[in-house]
């Protein structure tokens, strides 16, 4: 029930990057916390905020769904059947990497469409290679993992405070942080 792995932060910035390619909507399916919904509602990010279960506006090219902290496995399976890509963020530490590996096995057993799933390493230290090592470890386990590693920058926290995309924060590392988002956007597209 509190700040987690970075789903909402990624959802908003990814939606902002996708909006440069075509009309984009975001659905915040975390009813209790509403991090991404509040972020979009407070700011001037050119992404349409949709209520959970609302119809997708005609002409929408990209729909980003931000999930709650621990979604039911059945809801995740449903998402894999209805989405082109399901991103599962993980922090680059052994606790999270193991939990992510277990989650993927559970999803497979529950009949998820595994072709849609990509793990993405988030909140990686910008210095050193901990993030890359976690990515490579997951890959060696046979997991589908994005090449892009999302690094940990305070710019991401500033972005939420200021209700902007991370590229629009007045932060010396804003460009690095936005670069990660753009790189991930290219991968998922
Ligand atoms: N790449 C990042 N770098 C630094 N801080 C981050 C990053 N991603 C998320 N955070 C911070 O981590 C906390 C949890 O992020 P959030 O996106 O709300 O996670 P979730 O939606 O998974 O609960 C917030 O304080 C957020 O600012
Ligand atoms: Mg969230």
Short mmCIF file of C-alpha atoms and ligand atoms in Angstrom, two decimals:
data_model
loop_
_atom_site.label_atom_id
_atom_site.label_comp_id
_atom_site.label_asym_id
_atom_site.label_seq_id
_atom_site.Cartn_x
_atom_site.Cartn_y
_atom_site.Cartn_z
CA UNK A 1 0.00 0.00 0.00
CA UNK A 2 2.92 2.37 -0.46
CA UNK A 3 5.63 3.26 -2.95
CA UNK A 4 6.87 0.24 -4.79
CA UNK A 5 8.94 -0.79 -7.71
CA UNK A 6 8.16 2.18 -9.95
CA UNK A 7 5.13 1.03 -11.96
CA UNK A 8 3.28 4.34 -11.83
CA UNK A 9 6.38 6.42 -12.54
CA UNK A 10 7.13 4.25 -15.54
CA UNK A 11 3.49 4.25 -16.70
CA UNK A 12 3.21 8.04 -16.76
CA UNK A 13 6.55 8.67 -18.45
CA UNK A 14 6.04 5.87 -20.95
CA UNK A 15 2.60 7.25 -21.77
CA UNK A 16 4.17 10.70 -22.22
CA UNK A 17 6.76 9.28 -24.60
CA UNK A 18 4.15 7.25 -26.53
CA UNK A 19 2.04 10.41 -26.88
CA UNK A 20 4.80 11.79 -29.13
CA UNK A 21 3.98 8.94 -31.54
CA UNK A 22 0.19 9.00 -31.38
CA UNK A 23 -2.86 9.69 -29.22
CA UNK A 24 -2.29 7.99 -25.90
CA UNK A 25 -4.53 7.22 -22.94
CA UNK A 26 -3.69 6.01 -19.46
CA UNK A 27 -5.92 4.01 -17.15
CA UNK A 28 -4.99 3.96 -13.48
CA UNK A 29 -6.20 0.61 -12.19
CA UNK A 30 -4.79 1.27 -8.72
CA UNK A 31 -8.01 2.61 -7.21
CA UNK A 32 -6.60 2.90 -3.69
CA UNK A 33 -3.51 4.99 -4.48
CA UNK A 34 -4.13 6.66 -7.87
CA UNK A 35 -0.52 7.76 -8.34
CA UNK A 36 -0.56 7.90 -12.12
CA UNK A 37 -4.17 9.11 -12.32
CA UNK A 38 -3.45 11.99 -9.95
CA UNK A 39 -0.22 12.81 -11.78
CA UNK A 40 -1.99 13.12 -15.13
CA UNK A 41 -4.98 14.93 -13.62
CA UNK A 42 -2.79 17.55 -11.86
CA UNK A 43 -0.45 18.22 -14.75
CA UNK A 44 -0.51 19.18 -18.40
CA UNK A 45 0.84 15.95 -19.85
CA UNK A 46 -0.85 15.31 -23.23
CA UNK A 47 -2.26 11.93 -22.21
CA UNK A 48 -5.98 11.21 -21.82
CA UNK A 49 -6.87 9.90 -18.39
CA UNK A 50 -9.45 7.13 -18.51
CA UNK A 51 -11.56 5.89 -15.63
CA UNK A 52 -11.18 2.19 -14.94
CA UNK A 53 -13.45 0.30 -17.32
CA UNK A 54 -14.19 3.40 -19.44
CA UNK A 55 -14.47 3.06 -23.20
CA UNK A 56 -11.25 3.79 -25.09
CA UNK A 57 -11.73 7.00 -27.13
CA UNK A 58 -11.79 6.55 -30.90
CA UNK A 59 -8.41 7.25 -32.46
CA UNK A 60 -6.41 6.18 -29.41
CA UNK A 61 -3.21 4.57 -30.59
CA UNK A 62 -1.68 3.59 -27.26
CA UNK A 63 -3.34 2.62 -24.00
CA UNK A 64 -1.19 2.32 -20.89
CA UNK A 65 -2.73 0.52 -17.89
CA UNK A 66 -1.10 1.09 -14.52
CA UNK A 67 -1.91 -1.72 -12.11
CA UNK A 68 -2.24 -1.88 -8.35
CA UNK A 69 0.56 -3.17 -6.14
CA UNK A 70 -0.30 -6.84 -6.06
CA UNK A 71 -2.82 -7.56 -8.77
CA UNK A 72 -4.72 -10.83 -8.64
CA UNK A 73 -3.11 -13.43 -10.86
CA UNK A 74 -6.35 -13.75 -12.86
CA UNK A 75 -6.34 -10.00 -13.59
CA UNK A 76 -2.73 -10.24 -14.77
CA UNK A 77 -3.58 -13.21 -16.99
CA UNK A 78 -6.44 -11.16 -18.46
CA UNK A 79 -4.06 -8.24 -19.10
CA UNK A 80 -1.66 -10.51 -20.98
CA UNK A 81 -4.54 -11.61 -23.19
CA UNK A 82 -5.70 -8.09 -23.97
CA UNK A 83 -2.38 -6.24 -24.29
CA UNK A 84 0.42 -6.12 -26.80
CA UNK A 85 3.01 -5.75 -24.07
CA UNK A 86 2.85 -6.34 -20.32
CA UNK A 87 5.82 -4.79 -18.54
CA UNK A 88 6.76 -6.26 -15.18
CA UNK A 89 9.19 -3.97 -13.38
CA UNK A 90 11.71 -5.40 -10.97
CA UNK A 91 14.39 -3.78 -8.85
CA UNK A 92 17.91 -5.14 -9.39
CA UNK A 93 18.23 -7.17 -6.19
CA UNK A 94 17.99 -10.90 -5.56
CA UNK A 95 14.77 -10.66 -3.54
CA UNK A 96 12.91 -8.98 -6.38
CA UNK A 97 14.57 -10.96 -9.13
CA UNK A 98 13.54 -14.24 -7.44
CA UNK A 99 10.01 -12.95 -6.83
CA UNK A 100 9.75 -11.91 -10.48
CA UNK A 101 10.92 -15.31 -11.67
CA UNK A 102 8.27 -16.95 -9.45
CA UNK A 103 5.59 -14.59 -10.73
CA UNK A 104 6.40 -15.54 -14.32
CA UNK A 105 6.08 -19.23 -13.51
CA UNK A 106 2.72 -18.59 -11.80
CA UNK A 107 1.52 -16.63 -14.81
CA UNK A 108 2.54 -19.40 -17.15
CA UNK A 109 0.76 -22.03 -15.00
CA UNK A 110 -2.34 -19.81 -14.91
CA UNK A 111 -2.47 -19.68 -18.71
CA UNK A 112 -1.16 -16.18 -19.37
CA UNK A 113 -0.17 -15.14 -22.88
CA UNK A 114 3.56 -15.26 -22.13
CA UNK A 115 4.48 -13.72 -25.50
CA UNK A 116 3.35 -10.31 -24.22
CA UNK A 117 5.44 -10.27 -21.04
CA UNK A 118 8.67 -8.31 -20.66
CA UNK A 119 10.50 -7.75 -17.43
CA UNK A 120 12.12 -4.35 -17.03
CA UNK A 121 14.77 -3.58 -14.43
CA UNK A 122 13.92 -0.32 -12.64
CA UNK A 123 15.49 1.97 -10.05
CA UNK A 124 18.97 0.70 -10.91
CA UNK A 125 21.94 2.59 -9.48
CA UNK A 126 23.15 4.97 -12.22
CA UNK A 127 26.75 4.17 -11.33
CA UNK A 128 28.17 0.68 -11.71
CA UNK A 129 26.55 -2.28 -13.44
CA UNK A 130 24.11 -3.69 -10.86
CA UNK A 131 21.13 -3.04 -13.13
CA UNK A 132 22.76 -4.64 -16.16
CA UNK A 133 23.85 -7.61 -14.05
CA UNK A 134 20.26 -8.20 -12.86
CA UNK A 135 19.03 -7.94 -16.44
CA UNK A 136 21.62 -10.44 -17.64
CA UNK A 137 20.84 -12.80 -14.75
CA UNK A 138 17.13 -12.78 -15.63
CA UNK A 139 17.99 -13.36 -19.26
CA UNK A 140 20.25 -16.29 -18.33
CA UNK A 141 17.26 -17.77 -16.46
CA UNK A 142 15.40 -17.69 -19.79
CA UNK A 143 13.19 -14.72 -18.81
CA UNK A 144 12.07 -12.15 -21.38
CA UNK A 145 13.77 -8.96 -20.24
CA UNK A 146 14.11 -5.55 -21.81
CA UNK A 147 17.54 -4.40 -22.84
CA UNK A 148 16.80 -0.96 -21.37
CA UNK A 149 17.46 -0.54 -17.67
CA UNK A 150 15.58 2.30 -15.95
CA UNK A 151 18.04 4.05 -13.70
CA UNK A 152 17.29 5.58 -10.32
CA UNK A 153 17.30 9.36 -10.47
CA UNK A 154 15.75 11.93 -8.16
CA UNK A 155 14.43 13.53 -11.35
CA UNK A 156 11.75 10.82 -11.32
CA UNK A 157 10.64 11.90 -7.85
CA UNK A 158 10.69 15.56 -8.89
CA UNK A 159 8.57 14.70 -11.92
CA UNK A 160 5.79 13.34 -9.72
CA UNK A 161 6.01 16.31 -7.32
CA UNK A 162 5.74 18.75 -10.21
CA UNK A 163 3.20 16.66 -12.17
CA UNK A 164 5.37 16.73 -15.31
CA UNK A 165 7.23 14.18 -17.38
CA UNK A 166 10.74 13.49 -16.16
CA UNK A 167 12.22 15.33 -19.16
CA UNK A 168 10.52 18.54 -17.98
CA UNK A 169 11.99 18.59 -14.49
CA UNK A 170 14.60 21.17 -13.63
CA UNK A 171 17.11 18.50 -12.76
CA UNK A 172 20.63 18.00 -14.02
CA UNK A 173 19.92 14.30 -14.68
CA UNK A 174 16.55 14.82 -16.36
CA UNK A 175 18.03 14.03 -19.77
CA UNK A 176 19.53 10.74 -18.60
CA UNK A 177 16.25 9.72 -16.98
CA UNK A 178 14.25 10.65 -20.09
CA UNK A 179 16.76 8.81 -22.28
CA UNK A 180 15.92 5.58 -20.44
CA UNK A 181 12.22 6.16 -21.03
CA UNK A 182 12.74 6.83 -24.76
CA UNK A 183 14.90 3.75 -25.12
CA UNK A 184 12.23 1.59 -23.46
CA UNK A 185 9.56 3.17 -25.66
CA UNK A 186 11.47 2.14 -28.78
CA UNK A 187 11.75 -1.40 -27.40
CA UNK A 188 8.07 -1.80 -26.58
CA UNK A 189 6.96 -0.31 -29.89
N1 LIG B 1 13.53 5.38 -11.83
C1 LIG B 1 13.32 5.91 -10.61
N2 LIG B 1 14.29 6.62 -10.00
C2 LIG B 1 14.10 7.14 -8.77
N3 LIG B 1 12.96 7.01 -8.07
C3 LIG B 1 11.96 6.31 -8.63
C4 LIG B 1 12.07 5.72 -9.91
N4 LIG B 1 10.90 5.08 -10.19
C5 LIG B 1 10.11 5.27 -9.13
N5 LIG B 1 10.74 6.00 -8.19
C6 LIG B 1 10.21 6.41 -6.87
O1 LIG B 1 9.85 5.22 -6.17
C7 LIG B 1 8.65 5.41 -5.45
C8 LIG B 1 7.60 4.41 -5.91
O2 LIG B 1 7.31 4.66 -7.29
P1 LIG B 1 5.90 4.33 -7.93
O3 LIG B 1 6.02 4.65 -9.37
O4 LIG B 1 4.81 4.99 -7.17
O5 LIG B 1 5.84 2.75 -7.71
P2 LIG B 1 4.59 1.74 -7.78
O6 LIG B 1 3.57 2.33 -8.70
O7 LIG B 1 5.17 0.46 -8.28
O8 LIG B 1 4.10 1.62 -6.37
C9 LIG B 1 8.25 6.86 -5.66
O9 LIG B 1 8.76 7.64 -4.61
C10 LIG B 1 8.95 7.22 -6.97
O10 LIG B 1 9.24 8.61 -7.06
MG1 LIG B 2 1.57 2.73 -8.41
#
